[in-house]
Short mmCIF file of C-alpha atoms and ligand atoms in Angstrom, two decimals:
data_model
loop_
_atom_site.label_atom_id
_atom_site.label_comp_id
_atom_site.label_asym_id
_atom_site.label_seq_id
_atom_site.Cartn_x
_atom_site.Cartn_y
_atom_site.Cartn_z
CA UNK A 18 10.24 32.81 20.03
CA UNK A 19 6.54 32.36 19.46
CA UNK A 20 5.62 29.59 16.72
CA UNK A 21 3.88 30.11 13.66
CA UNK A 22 1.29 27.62 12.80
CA UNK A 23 1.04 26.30 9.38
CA UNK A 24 -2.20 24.03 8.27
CA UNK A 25 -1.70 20.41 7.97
CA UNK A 26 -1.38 20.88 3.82
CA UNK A 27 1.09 23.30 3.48
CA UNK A 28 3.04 21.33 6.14
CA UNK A 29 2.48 17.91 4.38
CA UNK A 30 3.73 19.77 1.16
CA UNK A 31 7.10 21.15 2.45
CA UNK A 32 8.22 18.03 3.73
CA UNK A 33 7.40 16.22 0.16
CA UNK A 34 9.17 19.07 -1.28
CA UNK A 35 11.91 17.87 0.91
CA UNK A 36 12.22 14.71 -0.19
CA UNK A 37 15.23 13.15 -2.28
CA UNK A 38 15.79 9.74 -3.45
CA UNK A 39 17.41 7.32 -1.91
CA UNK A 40 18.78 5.81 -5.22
CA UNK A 41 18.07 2.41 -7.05
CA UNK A 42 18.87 -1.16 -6.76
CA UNK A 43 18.24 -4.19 -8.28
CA UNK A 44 16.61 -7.36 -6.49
CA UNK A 45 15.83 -10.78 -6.74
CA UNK A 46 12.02 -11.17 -7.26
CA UNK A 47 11.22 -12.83 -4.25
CA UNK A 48 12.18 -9.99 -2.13
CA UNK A 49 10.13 -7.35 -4.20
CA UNK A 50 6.84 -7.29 -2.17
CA UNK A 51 6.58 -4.00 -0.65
CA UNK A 52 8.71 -1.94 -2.66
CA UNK A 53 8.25 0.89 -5.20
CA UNK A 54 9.08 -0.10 -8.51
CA UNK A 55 12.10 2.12 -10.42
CA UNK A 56 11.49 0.70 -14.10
CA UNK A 57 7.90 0.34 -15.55
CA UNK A 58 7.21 -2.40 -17.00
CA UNK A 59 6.45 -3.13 -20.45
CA UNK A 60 5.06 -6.39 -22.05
CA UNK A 61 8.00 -8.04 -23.37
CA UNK A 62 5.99 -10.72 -25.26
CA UNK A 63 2.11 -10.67 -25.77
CA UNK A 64 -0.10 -12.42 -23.06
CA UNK A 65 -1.04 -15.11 -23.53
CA UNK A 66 1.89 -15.75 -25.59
CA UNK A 67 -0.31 -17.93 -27.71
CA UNK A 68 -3.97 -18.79 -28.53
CA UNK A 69 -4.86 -20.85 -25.68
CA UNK A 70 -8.28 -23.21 -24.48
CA UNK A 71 -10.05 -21.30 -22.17
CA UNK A 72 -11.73 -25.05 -20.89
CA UNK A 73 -11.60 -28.45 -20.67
CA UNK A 74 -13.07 -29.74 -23.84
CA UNK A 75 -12.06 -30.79 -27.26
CA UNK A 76 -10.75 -28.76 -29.81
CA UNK A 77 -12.22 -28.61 -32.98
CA UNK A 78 -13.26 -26.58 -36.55
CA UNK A 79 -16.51 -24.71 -36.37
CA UNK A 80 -17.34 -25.37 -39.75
CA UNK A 81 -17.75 -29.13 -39.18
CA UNK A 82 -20.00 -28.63 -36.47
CA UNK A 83 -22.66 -26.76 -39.11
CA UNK A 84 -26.45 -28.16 -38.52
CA UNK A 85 -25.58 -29.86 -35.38
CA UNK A 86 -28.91 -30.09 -33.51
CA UNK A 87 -30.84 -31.96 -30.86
CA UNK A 88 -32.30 -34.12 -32.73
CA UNK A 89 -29.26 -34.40 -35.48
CA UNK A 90 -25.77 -34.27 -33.29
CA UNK A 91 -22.85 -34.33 -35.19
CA UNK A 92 -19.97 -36.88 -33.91
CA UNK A 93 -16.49 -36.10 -34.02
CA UNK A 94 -13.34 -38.68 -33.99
CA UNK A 95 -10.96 -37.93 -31.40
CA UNK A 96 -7.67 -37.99 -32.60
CA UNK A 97 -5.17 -37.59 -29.50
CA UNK A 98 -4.70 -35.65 -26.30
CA UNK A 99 -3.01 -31.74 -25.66
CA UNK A 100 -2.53 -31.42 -22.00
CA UNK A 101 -1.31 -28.03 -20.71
CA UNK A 102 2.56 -27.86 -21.86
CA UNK A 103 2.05 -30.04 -24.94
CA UNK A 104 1.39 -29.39 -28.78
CA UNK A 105 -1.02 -31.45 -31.00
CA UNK A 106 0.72 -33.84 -33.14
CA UNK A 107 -0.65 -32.47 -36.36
CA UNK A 108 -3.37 -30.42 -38.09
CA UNK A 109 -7.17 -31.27 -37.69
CA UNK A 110 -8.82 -32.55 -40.54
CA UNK A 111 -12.70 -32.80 -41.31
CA UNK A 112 -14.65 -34.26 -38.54
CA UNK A 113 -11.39 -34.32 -36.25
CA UNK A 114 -11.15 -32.93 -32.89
CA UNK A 115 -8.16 -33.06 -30.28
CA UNK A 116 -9.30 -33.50 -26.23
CA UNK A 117 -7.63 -30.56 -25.10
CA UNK A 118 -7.23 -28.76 -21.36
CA UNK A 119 -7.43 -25.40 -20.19
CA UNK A 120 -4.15 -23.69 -20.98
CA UNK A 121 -2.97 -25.79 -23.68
CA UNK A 122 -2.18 -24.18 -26.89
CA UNK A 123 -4.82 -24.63 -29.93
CA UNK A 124 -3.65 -27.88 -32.60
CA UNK A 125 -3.59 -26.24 -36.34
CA UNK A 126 -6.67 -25.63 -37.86
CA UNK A 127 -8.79 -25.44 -34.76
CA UNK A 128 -11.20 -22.28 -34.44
CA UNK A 129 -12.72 -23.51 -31.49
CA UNK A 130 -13.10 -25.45 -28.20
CA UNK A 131 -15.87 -27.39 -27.07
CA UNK A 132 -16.61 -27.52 -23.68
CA UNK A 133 -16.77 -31.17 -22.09
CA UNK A 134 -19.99 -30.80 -20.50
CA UNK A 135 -21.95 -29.85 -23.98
CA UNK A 136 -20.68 -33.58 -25.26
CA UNK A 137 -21.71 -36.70 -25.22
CA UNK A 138 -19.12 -39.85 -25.10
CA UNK A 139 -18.91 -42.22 -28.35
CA UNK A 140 -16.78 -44.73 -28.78
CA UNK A 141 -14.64 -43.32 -31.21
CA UNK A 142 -14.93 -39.40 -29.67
CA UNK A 143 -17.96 -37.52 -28.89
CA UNK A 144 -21.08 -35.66 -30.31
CA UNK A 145 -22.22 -32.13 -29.89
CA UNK A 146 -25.62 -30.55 -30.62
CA UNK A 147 -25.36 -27.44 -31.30
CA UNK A 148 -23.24 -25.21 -33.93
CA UNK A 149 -19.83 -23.89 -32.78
CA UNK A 150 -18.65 -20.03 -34.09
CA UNK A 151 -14.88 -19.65 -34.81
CA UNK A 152 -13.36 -18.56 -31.88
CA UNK A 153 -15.68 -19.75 -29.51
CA UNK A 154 -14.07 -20.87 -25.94
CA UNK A 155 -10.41 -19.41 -27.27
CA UNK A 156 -8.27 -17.32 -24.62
CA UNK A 157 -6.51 -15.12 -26.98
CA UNK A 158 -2.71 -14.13 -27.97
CA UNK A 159 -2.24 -10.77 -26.39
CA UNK A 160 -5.63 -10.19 -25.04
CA UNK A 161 -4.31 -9.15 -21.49
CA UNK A 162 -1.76 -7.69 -23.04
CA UNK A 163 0.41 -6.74 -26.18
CA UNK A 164 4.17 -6.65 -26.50
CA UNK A 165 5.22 -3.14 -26.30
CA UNK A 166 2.79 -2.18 -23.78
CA UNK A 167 3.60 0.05 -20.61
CA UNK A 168 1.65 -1.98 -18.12
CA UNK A 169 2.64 -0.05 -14.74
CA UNK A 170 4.22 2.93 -13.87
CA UNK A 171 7.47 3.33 -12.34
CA UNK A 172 7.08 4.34 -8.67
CA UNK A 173 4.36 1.81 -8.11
CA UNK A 174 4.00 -0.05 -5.10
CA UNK A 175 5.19 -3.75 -5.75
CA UNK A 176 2.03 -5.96 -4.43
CA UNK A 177 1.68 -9.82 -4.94
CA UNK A 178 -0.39 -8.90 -8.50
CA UNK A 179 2.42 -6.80 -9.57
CA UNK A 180 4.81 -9.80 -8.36
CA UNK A 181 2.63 -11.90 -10.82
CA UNK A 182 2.98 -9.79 -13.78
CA UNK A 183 6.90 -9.34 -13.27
CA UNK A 184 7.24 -13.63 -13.10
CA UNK A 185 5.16 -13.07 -16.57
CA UNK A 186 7.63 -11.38 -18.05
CA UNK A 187 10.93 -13.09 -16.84
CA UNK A 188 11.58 -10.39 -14.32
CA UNK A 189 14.38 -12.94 -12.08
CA UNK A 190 15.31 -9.71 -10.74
CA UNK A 191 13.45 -6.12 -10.93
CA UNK A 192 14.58 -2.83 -10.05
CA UNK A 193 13.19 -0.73 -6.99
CA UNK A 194 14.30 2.50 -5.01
CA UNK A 195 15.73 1.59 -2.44
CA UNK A 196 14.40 2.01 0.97
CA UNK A 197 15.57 5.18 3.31
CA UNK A 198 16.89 3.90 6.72
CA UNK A 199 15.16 4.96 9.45
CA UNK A 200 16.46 5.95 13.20
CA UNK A 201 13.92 6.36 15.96
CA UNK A 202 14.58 7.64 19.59
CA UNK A 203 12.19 8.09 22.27
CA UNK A 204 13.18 11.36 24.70
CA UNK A 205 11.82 11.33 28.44
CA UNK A 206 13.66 11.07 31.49
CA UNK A 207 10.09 9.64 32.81
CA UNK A 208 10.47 6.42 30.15
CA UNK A 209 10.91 2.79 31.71
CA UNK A 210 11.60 0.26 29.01
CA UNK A 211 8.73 -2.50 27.99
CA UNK A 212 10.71 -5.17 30.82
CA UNK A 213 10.81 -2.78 33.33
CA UNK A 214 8.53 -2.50 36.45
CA UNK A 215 6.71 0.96 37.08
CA UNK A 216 7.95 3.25 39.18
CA UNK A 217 6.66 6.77 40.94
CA UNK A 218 6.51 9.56 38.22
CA UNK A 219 7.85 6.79 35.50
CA UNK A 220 5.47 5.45 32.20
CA UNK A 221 6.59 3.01 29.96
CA UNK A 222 8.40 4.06 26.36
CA UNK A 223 5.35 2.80 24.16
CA UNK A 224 5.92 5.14 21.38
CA UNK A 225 9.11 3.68 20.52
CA UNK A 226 7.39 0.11 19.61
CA UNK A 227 4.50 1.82 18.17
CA UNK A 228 6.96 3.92 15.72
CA UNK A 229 8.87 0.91 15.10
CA UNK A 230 5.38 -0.78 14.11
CA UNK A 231 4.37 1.69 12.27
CA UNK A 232 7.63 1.25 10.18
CA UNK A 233 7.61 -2.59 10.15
CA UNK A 234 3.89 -2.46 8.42
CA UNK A 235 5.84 -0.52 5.74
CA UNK A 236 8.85 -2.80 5.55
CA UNK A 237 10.92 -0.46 6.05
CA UNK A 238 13.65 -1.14 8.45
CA UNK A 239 14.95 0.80 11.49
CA UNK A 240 17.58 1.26 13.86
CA UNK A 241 16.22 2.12 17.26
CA UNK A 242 18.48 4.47 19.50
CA UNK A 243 16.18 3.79 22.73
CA UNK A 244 15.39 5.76 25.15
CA UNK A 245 17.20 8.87 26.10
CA UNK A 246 16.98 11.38 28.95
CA UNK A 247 16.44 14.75 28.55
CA UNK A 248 19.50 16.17 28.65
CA UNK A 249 20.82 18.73 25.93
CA UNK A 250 24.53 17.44 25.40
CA UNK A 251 24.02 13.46 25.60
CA UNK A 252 20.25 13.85 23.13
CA UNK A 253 22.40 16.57 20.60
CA UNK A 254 24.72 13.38 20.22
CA UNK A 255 23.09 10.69 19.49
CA UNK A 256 20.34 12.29 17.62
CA UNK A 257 24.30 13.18 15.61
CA UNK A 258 24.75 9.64 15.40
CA UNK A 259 21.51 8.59 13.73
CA UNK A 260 22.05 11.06 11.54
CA UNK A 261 25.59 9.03 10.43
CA UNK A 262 23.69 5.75 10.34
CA UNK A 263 20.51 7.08 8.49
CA UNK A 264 18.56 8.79 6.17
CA UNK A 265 15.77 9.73 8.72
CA UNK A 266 15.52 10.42 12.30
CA UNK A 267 12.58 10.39 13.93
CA UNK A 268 12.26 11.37 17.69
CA UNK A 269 9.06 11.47 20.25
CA UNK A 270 9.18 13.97 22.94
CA UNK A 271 11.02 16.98 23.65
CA UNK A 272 9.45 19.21 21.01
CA UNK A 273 7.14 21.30 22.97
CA UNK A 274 8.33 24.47 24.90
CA UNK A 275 8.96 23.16 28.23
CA UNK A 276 12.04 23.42 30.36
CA UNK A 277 13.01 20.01 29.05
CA UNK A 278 12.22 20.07 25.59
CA UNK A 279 15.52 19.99 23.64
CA UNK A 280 15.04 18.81 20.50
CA UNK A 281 14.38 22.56 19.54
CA UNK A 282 17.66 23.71 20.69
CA UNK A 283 19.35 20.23 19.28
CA UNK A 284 17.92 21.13 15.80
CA UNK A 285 19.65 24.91 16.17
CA UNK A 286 22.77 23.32 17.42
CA UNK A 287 22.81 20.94 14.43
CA UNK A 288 21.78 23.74 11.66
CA UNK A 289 19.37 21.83 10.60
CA UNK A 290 16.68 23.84 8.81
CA UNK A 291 13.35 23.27 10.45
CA UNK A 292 10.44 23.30 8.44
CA UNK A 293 7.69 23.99 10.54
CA UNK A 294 7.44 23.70 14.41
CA UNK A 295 3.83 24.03 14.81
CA UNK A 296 1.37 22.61 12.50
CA UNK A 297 -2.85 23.78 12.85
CA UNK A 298 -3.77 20.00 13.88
CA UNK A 299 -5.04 18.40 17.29
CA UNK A 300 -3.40 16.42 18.70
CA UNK A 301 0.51 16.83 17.61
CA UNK A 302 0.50 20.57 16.98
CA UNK A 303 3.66 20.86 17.90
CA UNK A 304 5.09 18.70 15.56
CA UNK A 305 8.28 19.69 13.94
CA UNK A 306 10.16 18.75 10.99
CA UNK A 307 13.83 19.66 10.12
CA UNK A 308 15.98 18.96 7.38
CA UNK A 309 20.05 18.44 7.59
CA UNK A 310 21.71 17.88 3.82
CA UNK A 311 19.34 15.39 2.31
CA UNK A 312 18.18 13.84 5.57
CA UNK A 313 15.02 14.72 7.36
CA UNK A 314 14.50 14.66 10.63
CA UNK A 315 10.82 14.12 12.66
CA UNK A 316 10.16 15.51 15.78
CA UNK A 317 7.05 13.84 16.65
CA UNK A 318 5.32 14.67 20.12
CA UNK A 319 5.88 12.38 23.05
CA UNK A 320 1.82 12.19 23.18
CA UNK A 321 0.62 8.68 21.87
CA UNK A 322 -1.92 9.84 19.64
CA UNK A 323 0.09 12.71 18.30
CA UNK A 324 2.92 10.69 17.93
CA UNK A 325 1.05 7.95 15.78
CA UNK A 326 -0.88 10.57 14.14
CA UNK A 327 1.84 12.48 13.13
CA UNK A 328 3.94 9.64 11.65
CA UNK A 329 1.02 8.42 9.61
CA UNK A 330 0.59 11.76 8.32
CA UNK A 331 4.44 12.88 7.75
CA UNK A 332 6.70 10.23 7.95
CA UNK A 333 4.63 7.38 5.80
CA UNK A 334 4.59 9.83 2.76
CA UNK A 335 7.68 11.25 3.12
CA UNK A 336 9.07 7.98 3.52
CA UNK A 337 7.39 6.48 0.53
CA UNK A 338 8.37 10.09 -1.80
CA UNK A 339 12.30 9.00 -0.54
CA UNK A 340 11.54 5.17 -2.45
CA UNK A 341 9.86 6.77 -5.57
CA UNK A 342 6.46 6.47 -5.10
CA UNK A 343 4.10 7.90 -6.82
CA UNK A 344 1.13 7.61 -4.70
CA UNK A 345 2.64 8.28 -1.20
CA UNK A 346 -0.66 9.30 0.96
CA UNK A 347 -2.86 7.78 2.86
CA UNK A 348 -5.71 6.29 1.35
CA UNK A 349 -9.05 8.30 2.66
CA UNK A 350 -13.07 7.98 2.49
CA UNK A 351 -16.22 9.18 3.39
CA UNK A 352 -18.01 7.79 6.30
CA UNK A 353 -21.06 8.79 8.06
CA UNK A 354 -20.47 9.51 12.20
CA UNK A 355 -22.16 6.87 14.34
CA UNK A 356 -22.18 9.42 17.16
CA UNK A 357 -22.29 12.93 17.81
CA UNK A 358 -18.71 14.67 17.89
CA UNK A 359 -19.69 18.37 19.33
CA UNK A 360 -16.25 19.43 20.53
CA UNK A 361 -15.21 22.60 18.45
CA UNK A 362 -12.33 22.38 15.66
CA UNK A 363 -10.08 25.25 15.98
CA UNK A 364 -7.41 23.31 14.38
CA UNK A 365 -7.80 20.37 12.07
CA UNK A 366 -8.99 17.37 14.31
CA UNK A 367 -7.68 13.86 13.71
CA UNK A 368 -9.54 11.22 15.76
CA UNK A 369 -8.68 7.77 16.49
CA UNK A 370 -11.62 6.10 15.09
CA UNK A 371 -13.00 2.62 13.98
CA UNK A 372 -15.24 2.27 11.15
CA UNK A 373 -17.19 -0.19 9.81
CA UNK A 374 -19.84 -0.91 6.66
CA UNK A 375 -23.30 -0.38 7.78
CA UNK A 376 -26.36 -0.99 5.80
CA UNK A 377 -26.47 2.03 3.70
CA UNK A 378 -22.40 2.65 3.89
CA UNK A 379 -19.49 2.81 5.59
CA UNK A 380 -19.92 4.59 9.48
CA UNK A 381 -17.18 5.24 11.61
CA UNK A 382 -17.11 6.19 15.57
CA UNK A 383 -14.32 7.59 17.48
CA UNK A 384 -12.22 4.78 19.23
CA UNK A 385 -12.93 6.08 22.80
CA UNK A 386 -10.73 8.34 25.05
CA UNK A 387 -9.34 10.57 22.50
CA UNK A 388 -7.30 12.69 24.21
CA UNK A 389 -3.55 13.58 22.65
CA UNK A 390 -2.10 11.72 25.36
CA UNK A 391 -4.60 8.44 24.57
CA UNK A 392 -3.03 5.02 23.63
CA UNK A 393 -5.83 2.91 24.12
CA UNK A 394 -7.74 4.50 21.26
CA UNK A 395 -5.11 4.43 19.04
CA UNK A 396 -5.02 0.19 20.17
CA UNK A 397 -8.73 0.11 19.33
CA UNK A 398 -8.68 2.08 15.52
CA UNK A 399 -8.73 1.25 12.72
CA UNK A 400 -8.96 4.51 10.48
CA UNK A 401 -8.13 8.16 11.85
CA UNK A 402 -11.72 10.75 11.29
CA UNK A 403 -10.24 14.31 9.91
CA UNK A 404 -12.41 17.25 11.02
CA UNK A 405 -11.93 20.49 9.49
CA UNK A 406 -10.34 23.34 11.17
CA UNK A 407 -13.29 25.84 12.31
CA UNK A 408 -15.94 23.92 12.39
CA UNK A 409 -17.93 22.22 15.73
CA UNK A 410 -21.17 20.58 16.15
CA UNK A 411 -20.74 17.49 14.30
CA UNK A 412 -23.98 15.43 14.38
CA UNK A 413 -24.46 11.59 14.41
CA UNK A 414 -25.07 10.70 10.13
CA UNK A 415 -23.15 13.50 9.21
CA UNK A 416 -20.48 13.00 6.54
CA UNK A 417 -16.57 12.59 7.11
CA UNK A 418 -13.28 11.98 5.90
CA UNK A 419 -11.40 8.87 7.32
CA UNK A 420 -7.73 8.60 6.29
CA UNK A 421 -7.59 4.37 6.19
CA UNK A 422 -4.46 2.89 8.13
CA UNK A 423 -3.03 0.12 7.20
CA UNK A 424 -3.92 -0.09 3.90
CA UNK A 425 -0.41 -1.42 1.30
CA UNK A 426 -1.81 0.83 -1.62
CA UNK A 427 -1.50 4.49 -0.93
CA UNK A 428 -3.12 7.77 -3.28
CA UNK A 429 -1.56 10.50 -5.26
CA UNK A 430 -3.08 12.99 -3.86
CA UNK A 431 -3.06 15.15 -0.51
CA UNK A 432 -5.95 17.94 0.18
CA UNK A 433 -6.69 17.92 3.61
P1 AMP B 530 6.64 15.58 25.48
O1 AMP B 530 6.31 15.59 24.03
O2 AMP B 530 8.05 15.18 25.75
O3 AMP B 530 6.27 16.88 26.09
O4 AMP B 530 5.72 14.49 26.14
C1 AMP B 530 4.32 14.63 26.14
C2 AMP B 530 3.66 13.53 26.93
O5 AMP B 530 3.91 12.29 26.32
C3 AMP B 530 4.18 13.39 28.34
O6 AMP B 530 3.09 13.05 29.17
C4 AMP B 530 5.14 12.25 28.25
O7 AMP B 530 5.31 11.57 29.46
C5 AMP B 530 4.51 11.37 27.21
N1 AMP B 530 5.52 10.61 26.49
C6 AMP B 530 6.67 11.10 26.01
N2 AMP B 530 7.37 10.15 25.39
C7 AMP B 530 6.65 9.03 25.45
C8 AMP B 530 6.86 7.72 24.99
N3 AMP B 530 7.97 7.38 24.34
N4 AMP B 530 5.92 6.79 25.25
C9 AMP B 530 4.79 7.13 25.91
N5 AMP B 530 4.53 8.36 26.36
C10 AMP B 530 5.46 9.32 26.17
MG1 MG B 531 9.29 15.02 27.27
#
């Protein structure tokens, strides 16, 4: 049966239109980095809780230091110590002032801190020479932010800032989707494992570590199936079996239309409904996805680049969609080619690529060999350059898109 291609957005679409989630849990704190928030969070007190000095200095009331000047300082009597943590004894009265550190809340009836370096020591406190406005050098109550407020979204990505701002709140434990699991297999009757010497005909299984880096930079973790043969019967069952132990199965190899390529005829067996089987991109056209139930399964090409390429731009979203996310894509920008790229687009092109800031913005060059069945470009990137289907002749300073990889904050959004 000839394939229908589909182009890259429609395909992206149907398999985030496929995605369900994977539920909720609750978590201790410290294991929250990396994973998508399920409850927004809202300010349960104002921050800071309290009027706070923004410096080390001395508390004190504006109005006494009226007319201070150069040539007429006023003094002030020091009348104790706040530290950070502590409280001042008791109100400040006329010509009063409390030393006071950063964080430490205000004493009553001080409007404003001095800073230490605009005084100069007395014996019984300290003078200052110029006039001080209420409020000067105050951090105040709720000025980050004010009890009631949403702060962040549910389905945001958990990242050390949002760690901070749970700890502000009391958040001990927080609630996140919880991660899909994840099976990968690598199909090949020509794959040697990573120990194993080379052999005539024989390459090593390298997608299988890549796929299982690719997944470990996400946190998410897998269950890896190794290497099979191709061979209809034993690949139909233990692509079965993942599909037992996990929410998503993604395979390399075996989805192209030669002799040994089962995984079409594994889907069929399986009634699994496949979503697409041939997608308008180079490399990793043939890249099919197939859903079973509420599990999704990735037939990635047994070509390196194809194989990274099309995880990055199927399974990281749809991956992210199954935890909640809200901004499940792949971060992009524009960059300006460093060489000339005149090879025509049929289909859309996605390049292994490296970029870099030059002097007048960011330029990006493709990471050598760049053929579908490359791995040492896809060593070398450090972004992936997305050419437009139909188009050729691109020229050295001309203006791309580069999807960034790598990257823990992903985008809403998915045009390309
Ligand atoms: P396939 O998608 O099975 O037609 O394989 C396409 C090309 O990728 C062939 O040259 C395979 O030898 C190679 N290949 C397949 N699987 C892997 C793998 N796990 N690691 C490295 N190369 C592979
Ligand atoms: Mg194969």
């Amino acid at each position: 049966m000839l394939r229908k291609p589909i182009p890259v957005k429609e395909a992206v679409q149907l398999v985030i239109d496929h995605c369900e989630l994977v539920g909720t849990e609750t978590i201790p704190l410290e294991y929250a980095y990396g994973r998508i928030l399920a409850e927004p969070i809202i300010a349960e007190h104002d921050v800071p809780p309290f009027n706070r000095s923004a410096y080390d200095g001395y508390a004190i009331r504006a109005v006494d230091s009226v007319n201070a000047t150069e040539e007429q300082p006023k003094a002030f009597h020091v009348i104790g110590e706040i530290g950070a943590g502590h409280v001042g004894e008791r109100a400040l009265e006329e010509m009063e002032a409390y030393r006071i550190m950063t964080g430490a809340i205000l004493p009553e009836n001080a409007d404003a801190i001095v800073m230490l370096e605009e005084t100069a020591e007395t014996d019984e406190g300290f003078t200052i020479t110029k006039v001080y406005k209420k409020n000067d050098n105050i951090s105040f109550q709720g000025e980050d932010a004010k009890q009631g407020e949403i702060l962040i979204g549910e389905g945001s990505f958990i990242h050390p800032g949002t760690i901070a701002l749970l700890a502000t709140f009391g958040y001990a434990n927080v609630q996140v989707s919880k991660s899909p699991t994840v099976s990968i297999i690598s199909t090949g009757t020509e794959l040697l494992d990573v120990s194993e010497a080379l052999k005539p005909g024989k390459i090593r299984n390298s997608n299988g570590p890549m796929l299982q880096g690719q997944l470990a930079r996400m946190g998410i973790e897998y269950k890896s199936f190794g290497m099979m043969e191709d061979d209809l019967e034993a690949c139909t069952k233990v692509v079965e079996k993942a599909l037992t132990e996990s929410d998503i199965v993604i395979t390399t190899g075996g989805v192209s239309v030669g002799d040994y390529d089962y995984l079409p005829a594994i889907y069929e067996r399986l009634g699994a409904n496949v979503l697409f089987d041939k997608v308008m991109m180079r490399p990793g056209s043939v890249t099919t996805v197939a859903v079973l139930d509420n599990k999704i399964l990735f037939g990635l090409s047994g070509n390196p680049s194809a194989c990274f390429t099309g995880f990055e731009l199927f399974a990281r979203p749809a991956i992210l969609k199954m935890m909640g996310s809200t901004s499940p894509f792949i971060p992009r920008m524009k960059a300006r080619l460093g060489e000339d790229f005149p090879k025509k687009n049929p289909f859309t092109r996605f390049i292994r690529a490296k970029w870099e800031m030059g002097a007048s913005g960011p330029i990006v060059v493709p990471a050598g060999f760049n053929k579908s069945n490359a791995v040492s470009s896809i060593a070398r990137g450090n972004c992936i350059i997305v050419l437009p289907s139909e188009t050729e002749g691109f020229k050295k300073g001309m203006e791309v898109d580069i999807l960034l990889l790598g990257q823990e904050l992903g985008v809403a959004t998915w045009d390309l």
